[in-house]
XYZ file of C-alpha atoms in Angstrom:
663
model
C -6.007 -6.913 53.409
C -9.721 -6.962 53.426
C -12.997 -10.131 53.251
C -15.843 -9.102 51.700
C -18.729 -11.405 53.151
C -22.024 -11.492 51.484
C -24.608 -11.378 53.869
C -28.319 -12.871 53.401
C -29.645 -9.735 55.812
C -30.296 -6.198 56.025
C -26.688 -6.307 56.129
C -25.793 -6.661 52.167
C -22.039 -6.211 52.695
C -19.911 -6.231 55.426
C -15.935 -5.718 55.302
C -13.532 -5.915 58.389
C -9.432 -4.634 57.524
C -8.085 -7.290 59.081
C -5.107 -4.910 60.239
C -6.098 -3.744 63.635
C -4.345 -2.290 66.709
C -4.126 -3.043 70.479
C -8.002 -2.177 71.759
C -6.863 0.089 75.554
C -9.486 -2.009 77.753
C -12.468 -0.301 79.394
C -12.510 0.871 82.497
C -12.930 -1.778 85.425
C -10.750 -4.542 82.915
C -6.688 -4.641 83.040
C -4.522 -3.929 80.118
C -3.442 -7.281 79.359
C 0.108 -7.647 77.526
C -0.643 -9.393 74.765
C -4.350 -9.100 72.512
C -5.662 -11.448 69.764
C -5.878 -9.836 65.977
C -8.767 -10.306 63.571
C -9.793 -13.228 62.253
C -7.208 -13.707 59.026
C -4.704 -11.176 59.725
C -2.824 -14.022 60.386
C -2.159 -16.902 57.732
C -0.353 -20.187 58.126
C 2.575 -21.174 55.525
C 4.359 -23.986 54.945
C 3.319 -27.247 56.903
C 0.810 -25.408 58.986
C -1.110 -24.340 56.061
C -0.806 -27.773 54.684
C -2.505 -28.910 58.024
C -5.161 -26.612 57.591
C -5.888 -27.891 53.719
C -6.030 -31.148 55.404
C -7.913 -30.187 57.599
C -10.297 -28.502 54.426
C -10.841 -31.629 52.634
C -10.967 -33.811 55.276
C -13.745 -34.321 58.136
C -13.295 -30.688 58.861
C -14.701 -29.425 55.738
C -17.099 -31.772 54.883
C -18.502 -33.189 58.454
C -21.792 -32.190 56.983
C -21.693 -34.878 54.486
C -19.966 -37.398 57.338
C -22.058 -37.073 60.073
C -26.134 -36.974 59.491
C -26.084 -35.009 62.911
C -24.473 -31.764 61.336
C -27.384 -31.835 58.610
C -30.882 -29.471 57.796
C -32.148 -31.570 61.039
C -29.926 -30.160 63.520
C -31.270 -27.588 66.385
C -28.681 -24.604 65.169
C -30.136 -25.079 62.254
C -33.871 -24.544 63.213
C -34.415 -28.441 62.890
C -35.434 -31.048 65.171
C -32.462 -33.060 65.367
C -29.353 -32.352 68.033
C -29.068 -29.683 69.293
C -26.262 -29.241 72.318
C -23.026 -29.149 71.790
C -22.190 -31.213 68.432
C -23.206 -28.682 65.651
C -21.691 -25.733 68.027
C -18.178 -27.683 68.440
C -17.913 -27.860 65.087
C -18.442 -24.675 63.836
C -16.012 -23.443 66.335
C -13.406 -25.464 64.325
C -14.752 -24.652 60.757
C -14.991 -20.970 61.261
C -11.555 -20.238 61.846
C -10.616 -22.469 59.301
C -13.019 -20.879 56.741
C -11.800 -16.913 57.487
C -7.710 -18.285 57.468
C -7.950 -19.969 54.183
C -9.886 -17.633 53.718
C -11.898 -20.192 51.464
C -15.405 -19.358 50.024
C -16.933 -22.731 50.007
C -16.174 -23.282 53.630
C -17.602 -19.368 54.748
C -20.783 -20.440 52.551
C -20.819 -23.506 54.801
C -20.603 -21.300 58.135
C -22.981 -19.231 56.806
C -26.360 -20.500 57.962
C -24.884 -21.612 61.296
C -24.174 -18.070 62.592
C -27.393 -16.683 60.537
C -29.571 -19.021 62.004
C -28.138 -17.852 65.329
C -28.316 -14.225 64.960
C -31.954 -14.399 63.508
C -33.122 -16.744 66.345
C -33.227 -13.768 69.406
C -36.616 -13.724 71.039
C -38.171 -10.264 72.460
C -36.484 -11.420 76.014
C -32.752 -11.791 74.702
C -32.540 -15.508 74.418
C -31.075 -17.445 71.105
C -30.749 -20.749 69.909
C -32.946 -23.943 70.272
C -35.740 -23.432 72.335
C -37.851 -26.511 71.911
C -37.360 -29.752 73.596
C -38.282 -33.203 71.554
C -38.829 -36.617 72.740
C -35.741 -38.458 72.838
C -34.353 -40.120 70.085
C -31.448 -42.333 69.407
C -28.116 -41.033 69.054
C -29.150 -37.397 69.284
C -29.520 -34.651 72.262
C -32.697 -32.685 72.046
C -34.348 -32.802 74.995
C -32.697 -29.971 76.904
C -32.489 -26.798 74.342
C -31.984 -24.232 77.817
C -29.151 -25.440 78.888
C -26.369 -22.704 79.206
C -23.658 -24.809 77.960
C -24.166 -25.023 73.930
C -24.800 -21.314 74.287
C -21.192 -20.752 74.929
C -19.292 -22.198 72.143
C -21.903 -20.816 69.939
C -20.691 -17.229 71.460
C -17.296 -18.541 71.326
C -18.048 -18.880 67.349
C -20.035 -15.194 67.242
C -16.935 -13.493 68.718
C -14.560 -15.203 65.917
C -17.097 -14.335 63.116
C -17.296 -10.572 64.439
C -13.497 -10.560 64.207
C -13.336 -11.459 60.489
C -16.291 -9.851 59.377
C -17.654 -6.297 61.826
C -21.238 -7.482 61.526
C -22.462 -5.582 64.244
C -25.574 -8.046 64.351
C -23.231 -9.973 66.744
C -22.822 -7.148 69.530
C -26.733 -6.556 69.578
C -27.380 -10.240 69.906
C -24.589 -10.245 72.724
C -25.769 -7.187 74.616
C -29.589 -8.593 74.479
C -28.719 -12.393 75.176
C -26.001 -11.328 78.378
C -29.221 -9.231 79.627
C -30.846 -11.824 79.612
C -28.352 -13.832 81.674
C -28.285 -11.305 84.350
C -32.022 -11.816 84.721
C -32.476 -15.449 84.357
C -29.314 -16.350 85.946
C -29.912 -15.361 89.463
C -33.467 -17.906 89.326
C -31.719 -20.459 86.275
C -28.242 -20.809 87.659
C -25.294 -22.279 85.366
C -25.634 -25.219 86.858
C -29.724 -25.333 86.377
C -30.434 -27.668 83.329
C -26.585 -30.262 83.401
C -23.780 -29.524 85.483
C -21.165 -28.822 82.517
C -21.972 -25.106 82.443
C -20.786 -24.285 85.706
C -17.469 -25.879 85.068
C -17.027 -24.202 81.657
C -18.439 -21.094 82.246
C -14.957 -19.442 81.846
C -16.371 -19.671 77.900
C -18.945 -17.252 78.891
C -17.357 -14.941 81.087
C -14.501 -14.539 78.609
C -16.961 -13.496 75.815
C -18.246 -11.234 78.596
C -15.634 -9.369 79.051
C -14.634 -9.249 75.556
C -18.070 -7.334 74.868
C -17.563 -5.106 77.515
C -14.448 -3.524 75.682
C -16.749 -3.359 72.870
C -19.536 -1.436 74.542
C -18.918 -0.443 78.053
C -21.849 -1.687 79.102
C -21.387 -1.560 82.657
C -23.999 -4.255 83.404
C -21.534 -6.603 81.566
C -19.195 -6.582 84.432
C -21.990 -7.595 87.227
C -22.579 -10.444 84.686
C -19.710 -11.244 85.035
C -19.241 -11.739 88.501
C -22.669 -14.070 88.663
C -21.431 -15.767 86.567
C -18.430 -16.251 88.213
C -19.607 -17.048 91.547
C -21.996 -19.807 89.884
C -18.737 -21.046 88.298
C -16.690 -24.134 90.231
C -14.423 -22.583 92.324
C -11.260 -23.934 90.309
C -9.005 -20.942 92.048
C -9.683 -22.883 95.638
C -9.875 -25.637 94.415
C -6.283 -25.478 92.994
C -5.080 -24.065 95.845
C -6.230 -25.299 99.186
C -7.436 -28.720 97.544
C -6.056 -32.267 96.521
C -8.375 -31.861 93.419
C -5.447 -32.554 91.299
C -3.948 -35.445 92.800
C -6.738 -37.644 92.991
C -8.240 -39.661 90.291
C -11.275 -39.150 89.026
C -12.393 -36.179 90.881
C -12.956 -34.255 88.187
C -14.210 -34.503 84.196
C -11.105 -34.295 81.745
C -12.830 -31.780 79.543
C -14.599 -29.746 81.730
C -10.883 -29.139 83.315
C -9.200 -28.237 80.054
C -12.360 -25.486 80.226
C -12.095 -24.304 83.313
C -8.738 -24.311 84.393
C -8.372 -20.862 82.627
C -11.078 -19.304 84.617
C -9.318 -18.202 87.606
C -6.980 -16.320 84.576
C -10.030 -14.714 82.832
C -11.506 -13.384 86.302
C -8.281 -11.838 87.179
C -8.724 -9.514 84.143
C -11.865 -7.590 86.361
C -9.896 -8.489 89.967
C -5.987 -8.353 89.492
C -5.302 -10.319 92.317
C -2.172 -12.366 92.910
C -4.095 -15.432 93.814
C -5.674 -16.103 90.397
C -2.220 -16.102 89.012
C -0.640 -18.208 91.181
C -3.862 -21.048 91.702
C -3.541 -21.289 87.908
C 0.286 -21.588 88.004
C -0.585 -24.007 91.227
C -2.576 -25.917 89.120
C -0.664 -26.563 85.835
C 2.004 -27.836 88.477
C -0.090 -29.789 89.847
C -1.688 -31.145 86.555
C 1.973 -32.043 85.358
C 2.951 -33.620 89.111
C -0.084 -35.674 89.777
C -1.192 -36.731 85.913
C 0.919 -35.919 83.654
C 2.560 -37.478 80.488
C 5.653 -36.976 77.976
C 3.059 -35.714 74.919
C 1.847 -32.149 76.925
C -1.530 -33.533 78.152
C -2.388 -35.875 81.275
C -4.098 -39.037 81.945
C -8.026 -38.115 81.471
C -10.109 -41.009 80.190
C -13.289 -38.788 80.731
C -12.704 -38.816 84.155
C -8.728 -37.709 85.730
C -6.563 -40.876 86.031
C -3.475 -40.410 86.694
C 0.200 -40.079 84.654
C 0.548 -44.051 84.022
C 1.479 -43.950 80.407
C -1.438 -46.479 79.044
C -4.222 -44.116 80.782
C -5.833 -42.119 77.558
C -5.637 -38.726 76.742
C -8.705 -37.403 75.418
C -8.997 -35.669 72.080
C -11.868 -33.035 73.233
C -9.533 -32.303 76.015
C -6.413 -31.238 73.648
C -7.680 -28.844 71.522
C -9.758 -27.563 74.794
C -6.519 -27.059 76.734
C -4.568 -25.494 74.132
C -7.605 -23.078 74.196
C -6.861 -22.121 77.836
C -3.326 -21.777 77.066
C -3.655 -19.184 74.169
C -6.145 -17.318 76.347
C -3.437 -17.449 79.458
C -1.260 -16.543 77.004
C -2.400 -13.186 76.239
C -3.766 -12.484 79.791
C -0.126 -13.096 81.569
C 2.489 -12.799 79.037
C 3.633 -16.249 81.346
C 6.524 -17.996 78.855
C 5.358 -21.442 80.205
C 2.087 -21.075 78.807
C 3.669 -20.856 75.161
C 6.018 -24.037 76.198
C 2.974 -25.939 76.863
C 0.651 -25.135 74.113
C 3.395 -26.216 71.926
C 4.297 -29.513 73.634
C 0.520 -29.964 72.794
C 0.740 -28.814 69.238
C 3.875 -30.625 68.119
C 3.508 -34.282 70.053
C -0.010 -34.697 70.834
C -2.156 -32.836 68.416
C -0.903 -34.228 65.048
C -0.818 -37.943 65.975
C -4.315 -38.319 67.329
C -6.213 -37.928 63.866
C -5.219 -39.497 60.542
C -2.908 -38.031 57.981
C -6.239 -37.004 56.077
C -7.969 -35.764 58.722
C -10.620 -37.748 58.337
C -10.711 -40.141 61.207
C -9.206 -39.733 64.623
C -8.708 -41.382 68.338
C -10.986 -40.553 71.047
C -7.998 -41.222 73.617
C -4.627 -41.869 72.551
C -2.085 -42.975 75.182
C 1.760 -42.055 75.039
C 2.960 -45.540 75.478
C 0.809 -46.948 72.287
C 1.550 -49.799 71.043
C -1.738 -51.638 69.505
C -4.890 -50.251 68.598
C -7.454 -52.639 68.631
C -11.182 -53.058 69.984
C -10.428 -53.803 73.010
C -11.578 -53.335 77.022
C -8.936 -51.146 78.342
C -8.303 -49.775 81.626
C -10.305 -46.463 81.189
C -12.485 -44.773 83.064
C -14.823 -44.862 80.313
C -15.080 -47.386 77.630
C -17.370 -47.173 74.294
C -17.637 -50.472 73.139
C -13.975 -50.730 73.293
C -13.318 -48.706 69.853
C -11.587 -45.523 71.374
C -7.860 -45.478 70.622
C -9.317 -47.245 67.303
C -8.888 -44.747 63.975
C -12.686 -43.895 63.027
C -14.705 -41.517 62.529
C -17.394 -42.203 65.397
C -14.786 -44.081 67.610
C -15.097 -43.567 71.183
C -17.985 -40.642 71.724
C -18.810 -38.155 69.282
C -18.235 -35.333 71.158
C -14.406 -35.022 69.797
C -16.154 -35.876 66.147
C -17.201 -32.391 66.265
C -14.450 -30.971 68.670
C -11.620 -32.135 67.201
C -11.312 -28.664 64.484
C -10.528 -26.200 66.798
C -7.001 -26.413 67.373
C -4.915 -26.494 64.189
C -6.814 -22.812 63.167
C -6.531 -20.983 66.871
C -3.093 -22.353 67.004
C -2.655 -20.270 63.839
C -4.609 -17.540 65.271
C -2.551 -17.711 68.187
C 0.846 -17.122 66.850
C 1.092 -13.839 66.697
C -0.198 -10.833 69.321
C -0.289 -6.625 69.152
C 0.983 -5.159 72.163
C -0.776 -1.815 73.939
C 2.547 0.189 72.868
C 1.880 -0.384 69.479
C 3.852 -3.150 68.587
C 4.069 -7.092 67.479
C 4.831 -10.273 69.495
C 5.557 -13.527 68.398
C 4.955 -15.681 71.251
C 4.807 -19.406 69.520
C 6.425 -20.479 66.054
C 5.580 -21.654 62.894
C 5.681 -20.833 59.375
C 3.501 -17.882 59.040
C 2.437 -14.561 58.010
C 0.780 -11.092 59.807
C -0.500 -7.818 58.627
C -1.511 -5.332 61.123
C -0.845 -1.658 62.382
C 1.997 -0.364 64.317
C 3.148 2.688 65.433
C 0.306 5.047 64.973
C -1.303 3.268 62.741
C 1.403 2.562 59.927
C 0.283 -1.464 58.018
C 2.884 -3.723 58.499
C 3.536 -7.332 56.962
C 6.275 -9.770 58.571
C 6.489 -12.916 56.870
C 7.504 -16.050 59.324
C 10.057 -18.756 57.664
C 11.214 -21.704 59.389
C 11.191 -25.346 59.717
C 10.712 -25.253 63.640
C 9.721 -27.039 65.730
C 11.969 -29.437 63.770
C 15.129 -26.824 63.382
C 16.424 -24.460 65.272
C 16.212 -20.931 63.076
C 12.876 -19.003 62.536
C 13.410 -15.825 60.456
C 10.967 -12.698 59.930
C 11.280 -10.931 56.671
C 9.867 -7.011 57.812
C 7.509 -5.064 55.109
C 6.437 -1.718 55.644
C 5.081 0.839 53.360
C 7.626 3.246 55.004
C 10.450 3.179 57.875
C 8.769 2.715 61.268
C 10.201 2.855 64.625
C 7.806 -0.279 66.847
C 8.742 -2.344 68.972
C 8.824 -6.431 68.356
C 8.939 -8.550 70.604
C 9.981 -12.682 70.639
C 9.568 -15.804 73.271
C 12.814 -17.549 74.345
C 11.461 -20.946 75.523
C 12.345 -22.331 78.768
C 13.954 -25.255 77.095
C 17.061 -22.996 75.731
C 19.753 -22.104 77.959
C 20.772 -19.460 75.555
C 19.070 -17.895 72.571
C 20.632 -15.662 70.295
C 18.834 -12.676 67.780
C 20.049 -11.360 64.679
C 19.007 -8.567 62.626
C 20.307 -7.779 59.388
C 22.607 -10.620 59.773
C 24.074 -8.477 63.050
C 24.042 -10.019 66.238
C 21.816 -8.468 68.777
C 22.491 -10.101 71.616
C 22.125 -13.384 73.406
C 19.407 -14.358 75.943
C 18.292 -16.262 78.896
C 15.548 -19.012 78.869
C 11.578 -17.790 79.843
C 11.565 -14.617 78.978
C 10.133 -11.808 76.339
C 12.457 -9.983 74.810
C 11.760 -6.650 72.979
C 13.147 -5.046 69.910
C 12.690 -1.779 69.383
C 14.133 0.214 66.592
C 13.425 2.030 63.226
C 12.281 -1.045 60.717
C 12.156 -0.924 57.020
C 11.037 -3.285 54.347
C 14.036 -5.859 53.471
C 14.658 -5.772 57.196
C 15.426 -9.554 58.649
C 15.508 -10.386 62.181
C 16.514 -14.265 62.931
C 16.281 -16.093 65.841
C 18.091 -19.122 66.935
C 17.325 -21.286 69.258
C 20.094 -24.256 69.870
C 18.063 -27.285 70.823
C 19.694 -29.786 72.655
C 18.754 -33.250 73.353
C 17.366 -33.628 77.679
C 15.516 -36.102 79.654
C 12.059 -35.719 81.895
C 11.185 -38.093 84.527
C 7.762 -39.531 84.386
C 5.753 -41.998 86.226
C 7.523 -45.306 87.853
C 10.738 -42.811 87.343
C 10.546 -43.685 83.533
C 12.471 -41.302 81.409
C 11.726 -39.316 78.398
C 14.082 -37.862 75.207
C 13.044 -34.448 74.672
C 14.655 -31.760 72.116
C 13.540 -28.608 71.631
C 9.385 -28.931 72.199
C 9.565 -32.041 70.803
C 9.124 -35.532 72.798
C 11.037 -38.821 70.637
C 9.284 -41.798 70.736
C 10.273 -45.304 69.339
C 9.954 -45.907 66.310
C 7.622 -48.683 65.459
C 6.544 -50.675 62.815
C 2.888 -49.825 62.063
C 0.026 -52.173 60.068
C -2.404 -50.640 59.122
C -5.505 -52.862 59.339
C -9.231 -51.516 58.187
C -12.319 -53.147 59.872
C -16.221 -53.132 58.169
C -17.932 -52.961 61.283
C -21.180 -55.086 61.320
C -21.787 -55.162 64.743
C -22.636 -51.477 65.728
C -21.683 -49.258 62.431
C -24.559 -47.227 63.861
C -22.819 -46.202 66.819
C -19.194 -46.650 66.132
C -18.932 -46.566 62.132
C -16.102 -48.528 60.596
C -13.134 -48.071 61.711
C -8.502 -48.679 61.436
C -6.480 -50.707 63.789
C -3.326 -50.738 63.550
C -0.446 -53.994 65.390
C 2.882 -53.555 65.440
C 5.520 -54.744 63.007
C 8.409 -54.816 64.993
C 9.804 -54.797 68.887
C 8.744 -52.275 71.121
C 9.967 -52.961 74.649
C 13.123 -51.485 75.062
C 14.466 -49.379 77.961
C 17.032 -46.853 77.708
C 20.217 -46.157 79.533
C 20.202 -43.006 82.161
C 22.371 -41.194 80.614
C 24.664 -38.404 83.182
C 24.402 -34.820 81.373
C 28.177 -34.844 80.373
C 27.731 -37.545 78.647
C 24.246 -37.488 76.741
C 25.225 -36.149 73.529
C 27.731 -39.087 73.291
C 24.492 -41.873 73.844
C 22.131 -39.436 71.681
C 22.708 -38.435 68.237
C 19.930 -36.124 66.044
C 20.489 -37.040 62.824
C 18.283 -35.167 59.930
C 17.082 -37.347 57.394
C 17.457 -34.919 54.505
C 13.314 -34.908 54.059
C 11.965 -32.002 52.958
C 8.052 -32.223 53.109
C 4.783 -30.229 53.675
C 3.373 -32.738 56.139
C 6.307 -33.682 58.388
C 3.719 -35.240 61.043
C 4.228 -39.535 59.411
C 7.016 -42.231 59.854
C 7.624 -41.870 56.222
C 8.035 -37.999 56.467
C 10.205 -37.658 59.392
C 12.530 -35.067 59.124
C 14.753 -35.575 62.317
C 15.620 -38.728 64.354
C 17.824 -39.830 67.458
C 19.952 -43.219 67.558
C 20.534 -44.334 70.791
C 21.070 -47.629 72.723
C 18.817 -49.679 74.292
C 17.619 -52.671 75.662
C 14.639 -54.856 75.262
C 13.047 -55.881 78.947
C 11.601 -59.363 77.767
C 9.075 -59.449 80.587
C 7.404 -56.401 79.808
C 4.848 -57.847 77.644
C 1.082 -56.857 76.063
C -1.300 -56.663 78.205
C -4.825 -56.537 77.475
C -4.003 -55.188 74.567
C -1.686 -52.407 75.745
C 1.720 -52.204 77.290
C 1.592 -53.882 80.127
C 2.367 -52.065 83.825
C 5.888 -49.847 83.042
C 8.381 -51.682 85.031
C 10.282 -49.363 87.836
C 13.305 -47.865 86.912
C 16.587 -49.455 88.660
C 14.662 -51.580 90.471
C 17.226 -54.360 91.966
C 17.518 -57.128 89.577
C 15.692 -55.383 87.081
C 15.627 -58.188 83.676
C 17.262 -56.943 80.532
C 18.661 -58.697 77.504
C 22.239 -58.775 77.424
C 22.413 -57.543 73.911
C 22.160 -53.448 73.862
C 20.579 -52.285 70.474
C 20.963 -49.667 68.547
C 17.431 -47.384 68.111
C 16.045 -45.400 66.364
C 13.584 -42.119 68.233
C 11.316 -40.107 66.225
C 9.316 -37.495 67.033
C 6.016 -38.088 68.493
C 3.872 -36.344 66.563
C 4.988 -38.711 63.847
C 4.257 -41.797 65.650
C 0.740 -43.756 65.415
C 2.219 -46.381 68.330
C 4.999 -45.330 69.961
C 6.625 -46.029 73.760
C 6.991 -42.082 74.599
C 8.162 -43.069 78.617
C 10.878 -45.335 79.180
C 12.030 -47.809 82.033
C 15.350 -47.369 82.736
C 17.931 -50.204 81.782
C 20.915 -48.849 83.681
C 23.135 -45.940 84.100
C 26.030 -44.813 81.898
């Protein structure tokens, strides 16, 4: 497949073949087990394509109309308006969406931002806004030289090059990185603000990416400077209690910075960097984790109470960190965690039409109202309400990268001229294998709700290449079939390599049996899981649109949601041997391209529970969760059948349940 992009410049036409093989690393960087394909080589299908189309028709495709900061006054279009992170944030999601959908109108929206950035470079190598302006309410336009917003635009330009092959990107980055090499010793990453110090990994990864294209040795020297000036996540994870303390670090800084040890590992393949990342993720789950795959972080790190907020920016940035970590290490747990966030937290934090969002979501979320809550930061009490501007507008701009980059990371190429499917969703990939032979693989699946993932192979001629598939840690025994014949059964937590002669019409089927299991969380609460999905109490929901007459210029109008059915249930702690007797998965028979709401939920789990009368609304939230198995825990004598639905289908929910007894 080829894309033809009209460029208003000396380059009249750029064409790039989206079929590509693994790019061997230059001396000084390791050969990673997996490598990203060119943007456009992977197409979303089925429900995933529907998510992208809803983004196109929603805020992602129309933010320039909905949010005045994205108009021609924006500093990244040469204007005197906002010139910090918000414009680049939007384009960081809009650009991959545009090229994955191959949508000319969206590509035309992206072009002015890319073109202005490319043309903004000055003789010394600097690019981006360069003039500061007096303070203006609602804008960030007085700190143009800050290193941080450029890091986001570097990610944008990297993706643009991936889609188009426009060599102006290489020239701009080379000159800018020479500028950084000269300037960073005098004006380090935290010279203007502290954000760049914590988010330097985004800068470093593009430096290494460019080095693998050009081989310019100065880039490795620059990498050392960026690493030394960045916050030392390696030491913090290995030798401090950073992740055990509330308020110790900004939640998005953490989400973006957690990949730094592994990014740097590419130039310094020492085990301590791998161990640091591993320990960091383990500690984050232990001390701050919630059942949706995220962590308590309503601005600063805030523990594991299920009513603490999970910021939308943290969700999409953590997904990008996991995608980057997966490519570098090949570790299955990063793919598992990526799916956990994508299939639970991500779909529920934006409205079905992708026009509004929550700034914070809660793992136990029973009422969405304008109310000051126990969050690290409260933005007029609007943080859990659905709106375009509720909370703080960083997420208005940054919510767009989640699904497009997830799509881009479903498939990878490998050093042995093969291909790997490490994250599962309906899709199609076109690439080249085994000596430059084109191959197209279509992935048909209702995953993550169902257990079968089928791959249909199409080639011009018979060709031998390795095909890799991930077996998640939650699946004790998976089966792989080739053309209907069982190849073997495989244990959890590995990437299986199948190498044989492939031809058009071959079918590979991966069967991932999904069993119901329970996990433990804060206050000994229990979550119910099946495969990559966490299940939550089905609560009937009443939506109420609020016309904001107080401060609409700041927070806009918003939607509140109130519960229309009881929520204060506890579940039984069921012995593993009896779990299938007490938790029954039932398919609803609903087949839809959009499964992510109560109406369309494809699967539910029926179980028994009892109300806990003393567990009541507190401050428009579920009150403090009763500690499970305390002596004499009050609960109703009446045992009720309750319905659990996929977390991503909910707006109101209990996903971490007190335990009202043992079975």
